[in-house]
mmCIF file of C-alpha atoms and ligand atoms in Angstrom:
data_model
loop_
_atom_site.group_PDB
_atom_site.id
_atom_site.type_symbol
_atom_site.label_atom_id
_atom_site.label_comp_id
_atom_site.label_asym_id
_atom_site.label_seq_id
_atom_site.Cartn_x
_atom_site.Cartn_y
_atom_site.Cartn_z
ATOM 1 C CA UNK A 1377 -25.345 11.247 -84.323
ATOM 2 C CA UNK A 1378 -22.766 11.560 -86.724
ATOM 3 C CA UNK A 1379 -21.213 14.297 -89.304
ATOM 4 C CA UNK A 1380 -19.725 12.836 -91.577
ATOM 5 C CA UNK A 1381 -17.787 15.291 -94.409
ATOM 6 C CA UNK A 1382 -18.002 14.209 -97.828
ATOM 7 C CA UNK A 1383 -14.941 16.066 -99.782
ATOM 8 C CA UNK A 1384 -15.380 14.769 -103.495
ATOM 9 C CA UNK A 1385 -11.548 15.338 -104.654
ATOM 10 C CA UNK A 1386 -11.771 12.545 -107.492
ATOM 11 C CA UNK A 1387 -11.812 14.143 -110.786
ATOM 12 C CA UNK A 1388 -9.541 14.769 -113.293
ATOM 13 C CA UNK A 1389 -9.502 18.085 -113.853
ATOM 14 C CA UNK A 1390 -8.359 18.611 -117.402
ATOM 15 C CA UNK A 1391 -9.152 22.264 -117.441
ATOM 16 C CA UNK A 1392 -6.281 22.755 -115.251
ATOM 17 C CA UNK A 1393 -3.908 21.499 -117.580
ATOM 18 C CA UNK A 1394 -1.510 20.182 -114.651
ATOM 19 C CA UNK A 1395 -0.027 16.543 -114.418
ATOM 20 C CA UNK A 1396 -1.736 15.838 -111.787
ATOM 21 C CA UNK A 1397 -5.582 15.470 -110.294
ATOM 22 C CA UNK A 1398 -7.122 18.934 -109.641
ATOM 23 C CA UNK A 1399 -7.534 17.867 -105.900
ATOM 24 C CA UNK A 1400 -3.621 17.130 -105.875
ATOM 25 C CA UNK A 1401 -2.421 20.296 -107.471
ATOM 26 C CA UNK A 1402 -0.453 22.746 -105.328
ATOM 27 C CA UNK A 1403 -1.815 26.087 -104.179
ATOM 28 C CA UNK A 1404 -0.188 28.176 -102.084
ATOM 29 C CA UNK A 1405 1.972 25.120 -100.769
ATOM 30 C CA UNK A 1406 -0.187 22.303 -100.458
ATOM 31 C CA UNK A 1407 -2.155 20.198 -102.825
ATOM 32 C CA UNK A 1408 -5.156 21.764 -103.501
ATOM 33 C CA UNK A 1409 -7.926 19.092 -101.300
ATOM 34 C CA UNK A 1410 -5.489 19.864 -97.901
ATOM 35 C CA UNK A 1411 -6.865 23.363 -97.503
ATOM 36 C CA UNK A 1412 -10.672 22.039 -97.249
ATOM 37 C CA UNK A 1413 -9.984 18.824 -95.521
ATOM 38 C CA UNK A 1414 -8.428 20.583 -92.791
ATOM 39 C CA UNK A 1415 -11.717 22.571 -92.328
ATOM 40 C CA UNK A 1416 -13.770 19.722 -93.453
ATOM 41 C CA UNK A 1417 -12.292 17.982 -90.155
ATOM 42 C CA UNK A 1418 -12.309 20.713 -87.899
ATOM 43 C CA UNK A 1419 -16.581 21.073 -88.314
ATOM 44 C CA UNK A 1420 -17.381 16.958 -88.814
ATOM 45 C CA UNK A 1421 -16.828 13.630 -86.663
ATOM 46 C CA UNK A 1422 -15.624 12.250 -89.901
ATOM 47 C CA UNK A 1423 -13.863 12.926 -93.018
ATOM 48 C CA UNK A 1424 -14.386 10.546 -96.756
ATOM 49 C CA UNK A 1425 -12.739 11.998 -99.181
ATOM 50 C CA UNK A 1426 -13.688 10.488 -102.959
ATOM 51 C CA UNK A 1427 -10.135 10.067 -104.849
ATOM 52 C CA UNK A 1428 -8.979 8.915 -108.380
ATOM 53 C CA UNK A 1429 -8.434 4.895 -107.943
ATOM 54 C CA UNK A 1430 -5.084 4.786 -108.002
ATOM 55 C CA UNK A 1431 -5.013 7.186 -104.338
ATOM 56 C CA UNK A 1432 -6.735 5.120 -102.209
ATOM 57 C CA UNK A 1433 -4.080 3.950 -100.111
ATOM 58 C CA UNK A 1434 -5.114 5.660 -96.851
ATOM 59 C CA UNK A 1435 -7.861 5.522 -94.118
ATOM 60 C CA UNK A 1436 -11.150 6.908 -95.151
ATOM 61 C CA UNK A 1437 -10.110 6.862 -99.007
ATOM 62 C CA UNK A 1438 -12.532 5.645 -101.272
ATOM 63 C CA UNK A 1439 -12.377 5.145 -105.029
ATOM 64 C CA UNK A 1440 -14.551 7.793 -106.713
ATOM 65 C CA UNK A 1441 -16.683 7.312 -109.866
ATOM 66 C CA UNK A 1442 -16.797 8.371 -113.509
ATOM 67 C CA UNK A 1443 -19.027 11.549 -112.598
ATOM 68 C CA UNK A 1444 -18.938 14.062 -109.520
ATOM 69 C CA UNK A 1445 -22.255 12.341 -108.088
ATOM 70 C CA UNK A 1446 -20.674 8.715 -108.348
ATOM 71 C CA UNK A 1447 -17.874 9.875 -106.343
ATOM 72 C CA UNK A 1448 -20.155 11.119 -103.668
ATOM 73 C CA UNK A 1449 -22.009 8.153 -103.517
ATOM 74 C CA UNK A 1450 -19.218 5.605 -102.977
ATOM 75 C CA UNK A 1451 -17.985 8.306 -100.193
ATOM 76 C CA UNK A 1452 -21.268 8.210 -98.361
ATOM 77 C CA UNK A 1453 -22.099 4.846 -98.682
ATOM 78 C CA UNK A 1454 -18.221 4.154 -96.924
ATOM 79 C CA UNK A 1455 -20.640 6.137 -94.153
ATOM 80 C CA UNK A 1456 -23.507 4.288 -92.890
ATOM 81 C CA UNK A 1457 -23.265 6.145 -89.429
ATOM 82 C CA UNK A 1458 -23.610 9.726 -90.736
ATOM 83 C CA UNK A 1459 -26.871 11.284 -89.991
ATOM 84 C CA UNK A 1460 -25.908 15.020 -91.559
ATOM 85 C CA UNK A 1461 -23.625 15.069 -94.257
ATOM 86 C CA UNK A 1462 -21.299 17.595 -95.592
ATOM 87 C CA UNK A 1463 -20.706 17.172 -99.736
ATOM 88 C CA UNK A 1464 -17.927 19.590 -100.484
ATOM 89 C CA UNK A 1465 -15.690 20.057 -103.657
ATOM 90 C CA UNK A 1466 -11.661 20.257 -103.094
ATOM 91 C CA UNK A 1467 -11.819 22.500 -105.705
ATOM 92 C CA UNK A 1468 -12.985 25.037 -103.453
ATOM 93 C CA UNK A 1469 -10.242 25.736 -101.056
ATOM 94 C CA UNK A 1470 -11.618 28.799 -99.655
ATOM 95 C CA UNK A 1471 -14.386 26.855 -97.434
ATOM 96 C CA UNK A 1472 -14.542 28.049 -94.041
ATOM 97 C CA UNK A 1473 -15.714 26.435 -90.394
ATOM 98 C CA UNK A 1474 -18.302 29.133 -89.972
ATOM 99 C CA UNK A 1475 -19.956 28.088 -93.254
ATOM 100 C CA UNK A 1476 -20.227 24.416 -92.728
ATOM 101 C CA UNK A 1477 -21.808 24.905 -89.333
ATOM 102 C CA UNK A 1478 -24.116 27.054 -90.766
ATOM 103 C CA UNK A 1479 -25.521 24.747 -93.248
ATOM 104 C CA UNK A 1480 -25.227 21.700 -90.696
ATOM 105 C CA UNK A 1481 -27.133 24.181 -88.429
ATOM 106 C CA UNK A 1482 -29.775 24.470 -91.299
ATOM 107 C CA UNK A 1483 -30.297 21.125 -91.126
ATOM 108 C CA UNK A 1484 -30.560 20.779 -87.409
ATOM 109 C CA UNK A 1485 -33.266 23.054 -87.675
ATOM 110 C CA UNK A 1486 -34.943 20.588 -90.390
ATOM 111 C CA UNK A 1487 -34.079 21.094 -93.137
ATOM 112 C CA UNK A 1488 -33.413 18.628 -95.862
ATOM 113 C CA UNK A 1489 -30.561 20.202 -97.421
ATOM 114 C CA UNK A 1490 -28.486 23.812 -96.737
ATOM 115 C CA UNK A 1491 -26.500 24.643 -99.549
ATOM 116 C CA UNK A 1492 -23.659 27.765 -99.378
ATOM 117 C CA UNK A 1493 -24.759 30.677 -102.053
ATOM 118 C CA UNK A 1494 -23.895 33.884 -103.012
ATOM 119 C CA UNK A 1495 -26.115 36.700 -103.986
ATOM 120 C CA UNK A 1496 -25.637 36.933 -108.217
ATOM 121 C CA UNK A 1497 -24.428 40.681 -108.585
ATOM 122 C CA UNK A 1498 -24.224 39.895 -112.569
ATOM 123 C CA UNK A 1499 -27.575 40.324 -114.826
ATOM 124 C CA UNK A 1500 -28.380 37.030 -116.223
ATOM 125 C CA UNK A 1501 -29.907 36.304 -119.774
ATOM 126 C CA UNK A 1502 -30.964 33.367 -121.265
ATOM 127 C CA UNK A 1503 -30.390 33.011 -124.980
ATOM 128 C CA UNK A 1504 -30.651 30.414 -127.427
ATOM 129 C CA UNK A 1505 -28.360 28.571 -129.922
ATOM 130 C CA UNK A 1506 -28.275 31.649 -132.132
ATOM 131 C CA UNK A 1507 -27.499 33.595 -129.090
ATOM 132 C CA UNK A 1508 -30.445 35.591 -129.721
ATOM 133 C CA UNK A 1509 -31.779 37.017 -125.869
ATOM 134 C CA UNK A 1510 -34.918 35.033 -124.922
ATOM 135 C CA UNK A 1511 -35.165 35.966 -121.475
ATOM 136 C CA UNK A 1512 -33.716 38.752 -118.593
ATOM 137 C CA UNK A 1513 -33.825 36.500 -115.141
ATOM 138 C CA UNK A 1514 -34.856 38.340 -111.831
ATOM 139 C CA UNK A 1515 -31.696 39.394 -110.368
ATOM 140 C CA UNK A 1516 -33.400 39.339 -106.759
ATOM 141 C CA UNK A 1517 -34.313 36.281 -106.858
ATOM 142 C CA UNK A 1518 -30.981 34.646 -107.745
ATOM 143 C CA UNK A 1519 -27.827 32.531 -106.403
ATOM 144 C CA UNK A 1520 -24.844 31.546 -107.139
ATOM 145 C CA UNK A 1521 -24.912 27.947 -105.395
ATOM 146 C CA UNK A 1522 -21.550 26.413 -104.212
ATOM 147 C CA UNK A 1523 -19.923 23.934 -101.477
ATOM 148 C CA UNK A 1524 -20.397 23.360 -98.432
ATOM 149 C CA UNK A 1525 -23.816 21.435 -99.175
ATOM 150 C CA UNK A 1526 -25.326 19.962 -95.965
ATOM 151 C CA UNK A 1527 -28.087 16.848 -95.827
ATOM 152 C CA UNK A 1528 -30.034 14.589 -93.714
ATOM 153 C CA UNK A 1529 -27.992 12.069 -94.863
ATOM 154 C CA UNK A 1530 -31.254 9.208 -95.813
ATOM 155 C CA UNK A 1531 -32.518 12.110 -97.622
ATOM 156 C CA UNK A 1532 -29.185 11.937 -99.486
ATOM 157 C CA UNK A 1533 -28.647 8.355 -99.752
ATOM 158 C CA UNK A 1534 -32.182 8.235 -100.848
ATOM 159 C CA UNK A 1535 -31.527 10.761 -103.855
ATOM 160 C CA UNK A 1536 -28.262 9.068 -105.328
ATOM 161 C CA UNK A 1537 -29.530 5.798 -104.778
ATOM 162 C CA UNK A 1538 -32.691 6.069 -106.478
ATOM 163 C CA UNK A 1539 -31.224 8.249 -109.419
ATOM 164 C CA UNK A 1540 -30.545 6.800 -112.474
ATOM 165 C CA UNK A 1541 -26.542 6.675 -114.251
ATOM 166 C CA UNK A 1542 -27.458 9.490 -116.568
ATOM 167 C CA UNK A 1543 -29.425 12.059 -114.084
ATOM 168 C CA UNK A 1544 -26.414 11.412 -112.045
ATOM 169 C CA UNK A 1545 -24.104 11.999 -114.241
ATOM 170 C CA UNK A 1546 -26.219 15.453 -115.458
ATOM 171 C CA UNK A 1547 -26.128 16.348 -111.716
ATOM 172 C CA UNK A 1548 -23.816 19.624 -111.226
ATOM 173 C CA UNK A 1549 -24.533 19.810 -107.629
ATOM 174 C CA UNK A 1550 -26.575 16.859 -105.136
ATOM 175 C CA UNK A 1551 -29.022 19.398 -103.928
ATOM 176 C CA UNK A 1552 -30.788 19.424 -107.229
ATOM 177 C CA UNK A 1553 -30.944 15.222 -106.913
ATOM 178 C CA UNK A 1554 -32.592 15.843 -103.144
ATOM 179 C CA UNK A 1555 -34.861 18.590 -104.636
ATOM 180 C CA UNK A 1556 -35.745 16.388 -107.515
ATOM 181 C CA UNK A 1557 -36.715 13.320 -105.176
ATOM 182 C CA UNK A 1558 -38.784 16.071 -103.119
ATOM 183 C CA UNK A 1559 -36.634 17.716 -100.248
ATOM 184 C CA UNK A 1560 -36.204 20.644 -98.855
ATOM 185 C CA UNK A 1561 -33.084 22.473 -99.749
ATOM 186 C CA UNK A 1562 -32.695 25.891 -98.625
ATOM 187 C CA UNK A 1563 -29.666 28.640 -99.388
ATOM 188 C CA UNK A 1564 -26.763 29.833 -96.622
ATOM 189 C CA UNK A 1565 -25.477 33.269 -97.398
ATOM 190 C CA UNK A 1566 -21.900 32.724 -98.836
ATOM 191 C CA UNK A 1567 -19.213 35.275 -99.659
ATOM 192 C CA UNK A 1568 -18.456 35.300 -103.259
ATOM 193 C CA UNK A 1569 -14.841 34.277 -102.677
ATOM 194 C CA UNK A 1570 -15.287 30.429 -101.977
ATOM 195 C CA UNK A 1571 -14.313 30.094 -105.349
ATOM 196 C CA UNK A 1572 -14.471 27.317 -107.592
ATOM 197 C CA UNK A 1573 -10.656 26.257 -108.785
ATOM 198 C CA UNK A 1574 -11.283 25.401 -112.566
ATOM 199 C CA UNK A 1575 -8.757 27.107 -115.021
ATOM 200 C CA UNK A 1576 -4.949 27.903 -114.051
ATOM 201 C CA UNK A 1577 -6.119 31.295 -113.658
ATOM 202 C CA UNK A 1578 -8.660 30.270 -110.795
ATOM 203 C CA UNK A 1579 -5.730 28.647 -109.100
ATOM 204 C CA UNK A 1580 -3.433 31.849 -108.759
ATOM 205 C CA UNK A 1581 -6.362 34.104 -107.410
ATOM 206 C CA UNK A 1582 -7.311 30.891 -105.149
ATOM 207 C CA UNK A 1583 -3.857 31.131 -103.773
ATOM 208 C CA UNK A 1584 -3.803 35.118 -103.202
ATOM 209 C CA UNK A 1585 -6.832 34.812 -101.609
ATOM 210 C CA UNK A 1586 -5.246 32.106 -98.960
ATOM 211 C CA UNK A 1587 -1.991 33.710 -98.985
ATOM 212 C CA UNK A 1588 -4.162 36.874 -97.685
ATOM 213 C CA UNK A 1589 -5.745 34.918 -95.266
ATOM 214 C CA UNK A 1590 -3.244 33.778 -93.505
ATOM 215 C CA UNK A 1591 -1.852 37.083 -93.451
ATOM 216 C CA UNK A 1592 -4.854 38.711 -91.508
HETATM 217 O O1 C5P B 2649 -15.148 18.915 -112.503
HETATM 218 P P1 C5P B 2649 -15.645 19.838 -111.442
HETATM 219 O O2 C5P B 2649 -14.767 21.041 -111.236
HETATM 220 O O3 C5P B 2649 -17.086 20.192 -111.556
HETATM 221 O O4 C5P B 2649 -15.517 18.987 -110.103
HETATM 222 C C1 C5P B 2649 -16.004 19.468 -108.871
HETATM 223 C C2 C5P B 2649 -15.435 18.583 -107.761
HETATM 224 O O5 C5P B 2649 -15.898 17.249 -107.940
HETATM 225 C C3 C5P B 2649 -13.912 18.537 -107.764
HETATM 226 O O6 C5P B 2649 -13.434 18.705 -106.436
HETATM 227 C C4 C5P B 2649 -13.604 17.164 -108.349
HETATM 228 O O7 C5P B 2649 -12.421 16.572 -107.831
HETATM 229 C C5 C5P B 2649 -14.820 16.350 -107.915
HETATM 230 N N1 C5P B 2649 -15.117 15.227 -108.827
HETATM 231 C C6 C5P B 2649 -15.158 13.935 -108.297
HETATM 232 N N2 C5P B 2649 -15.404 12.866 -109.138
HETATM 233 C C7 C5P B 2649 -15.584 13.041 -110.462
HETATM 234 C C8 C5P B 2649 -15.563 14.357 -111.004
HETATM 235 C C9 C5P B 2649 -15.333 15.435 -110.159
HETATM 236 O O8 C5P B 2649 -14.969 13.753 -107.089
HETATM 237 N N3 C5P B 2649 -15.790 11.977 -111.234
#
């Protein structure tokens, strides 16, 4: 009865302008994937983590692929024992325990997939290619989705196996793959702060954040 973590640390990151993978840049002392890993492992049976090709040289290391969905396929399919898995991002290094069990918890309870979102406090438009307004969303109904994302596992394997190169490749996040193929994905309640570590600048809040962690 396995949970397995996925942590999908195998892109580039070229928006971070280091010399380095994103997943391998330091933050607050320690290359960026260490801070979720260690939570990853404290919540799961078992850790994959999805790495650039030329990193595999360690248990439970797999190769990713050329898009974020790839990556978590060749993790998951290194996992034929999981029954729940947990996809997160290293570049979200403010994951916590309490979060993953609560979306593993979600699908306990039956669930299909759990994904960690936070309520959107910003008004959001649509507008076109002219940037003309076409559209004011409903605020209430919103959310901003992030990692931890929690699945029956089949009902994951079954979504990136069946999806073609380009949908995967399209594919910012896998619940919208299990929703496509016709799961059930419901939101966790996430703090805003599990932050997404994209630009430099995302790096140096992501590391005041953890540095005020620790301090609490
Ligand atoms: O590029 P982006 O910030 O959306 O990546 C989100 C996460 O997916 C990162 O942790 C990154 O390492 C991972 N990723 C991956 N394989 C890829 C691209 C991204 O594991 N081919």
């Amino acid at each position: 009865m396995a949970v397995v973590g996925i942590l999908a640390a195998a892109g580039r990151g070229e928006r971070l302008g280091t010399d380095v993978p994103k997943a391998f840049a330091l933050c607050a002392g320690r290359p960026l994937l260490e801070w979720s890993l260690e939570v990853l492992e404290s919540a799961c049976d078992r850790v994959v983590v999805a790495v650039p090709p030329d990193r595999t040289g360690a248990p439970d290391r797999v190769a990713g692929g050329d898009s974020r969905s790839e990556s978590v396929r060749a993790a998951l399919r290194a996992a034929p024992e999981a029954r729940i898995a947990v996809v997160h991002d290293a570049a979200r290094p403010l994951v916590t325990r309490e979060l993953v069990e609560a979306c593993v918890a979600a699908v306990d309870e039956g669930w299909d997939g759990a994904v960690a979102a936070a309520r959107v406090s910003d008004t959001i438009k649509e507008a076109g290619a002219d940037e003309r307004v076409t559209r004011t969303l409903d605020r209430g109904m919103l959310w901003a989705v992030q990692t931890p994302q929690a699945f029956g596992a089949d009902a994951l394997r079954k979504a990136l196996e069946e999806a073609d190169d380009t949908t995967l490749a399209a594919a910012t996040d896998d619940a919208s793959l299990v929703e496509a193929a016709g799961g059930s994905v419901r939101v966790v309640e996430a703090l805003p702060d599990n932050i997404k570590v994209t630009s430099e600048l995302d790096l140096r809040v992501a590391e005041a954040l953890l540095r005020a962690r620790a301090a609490c």
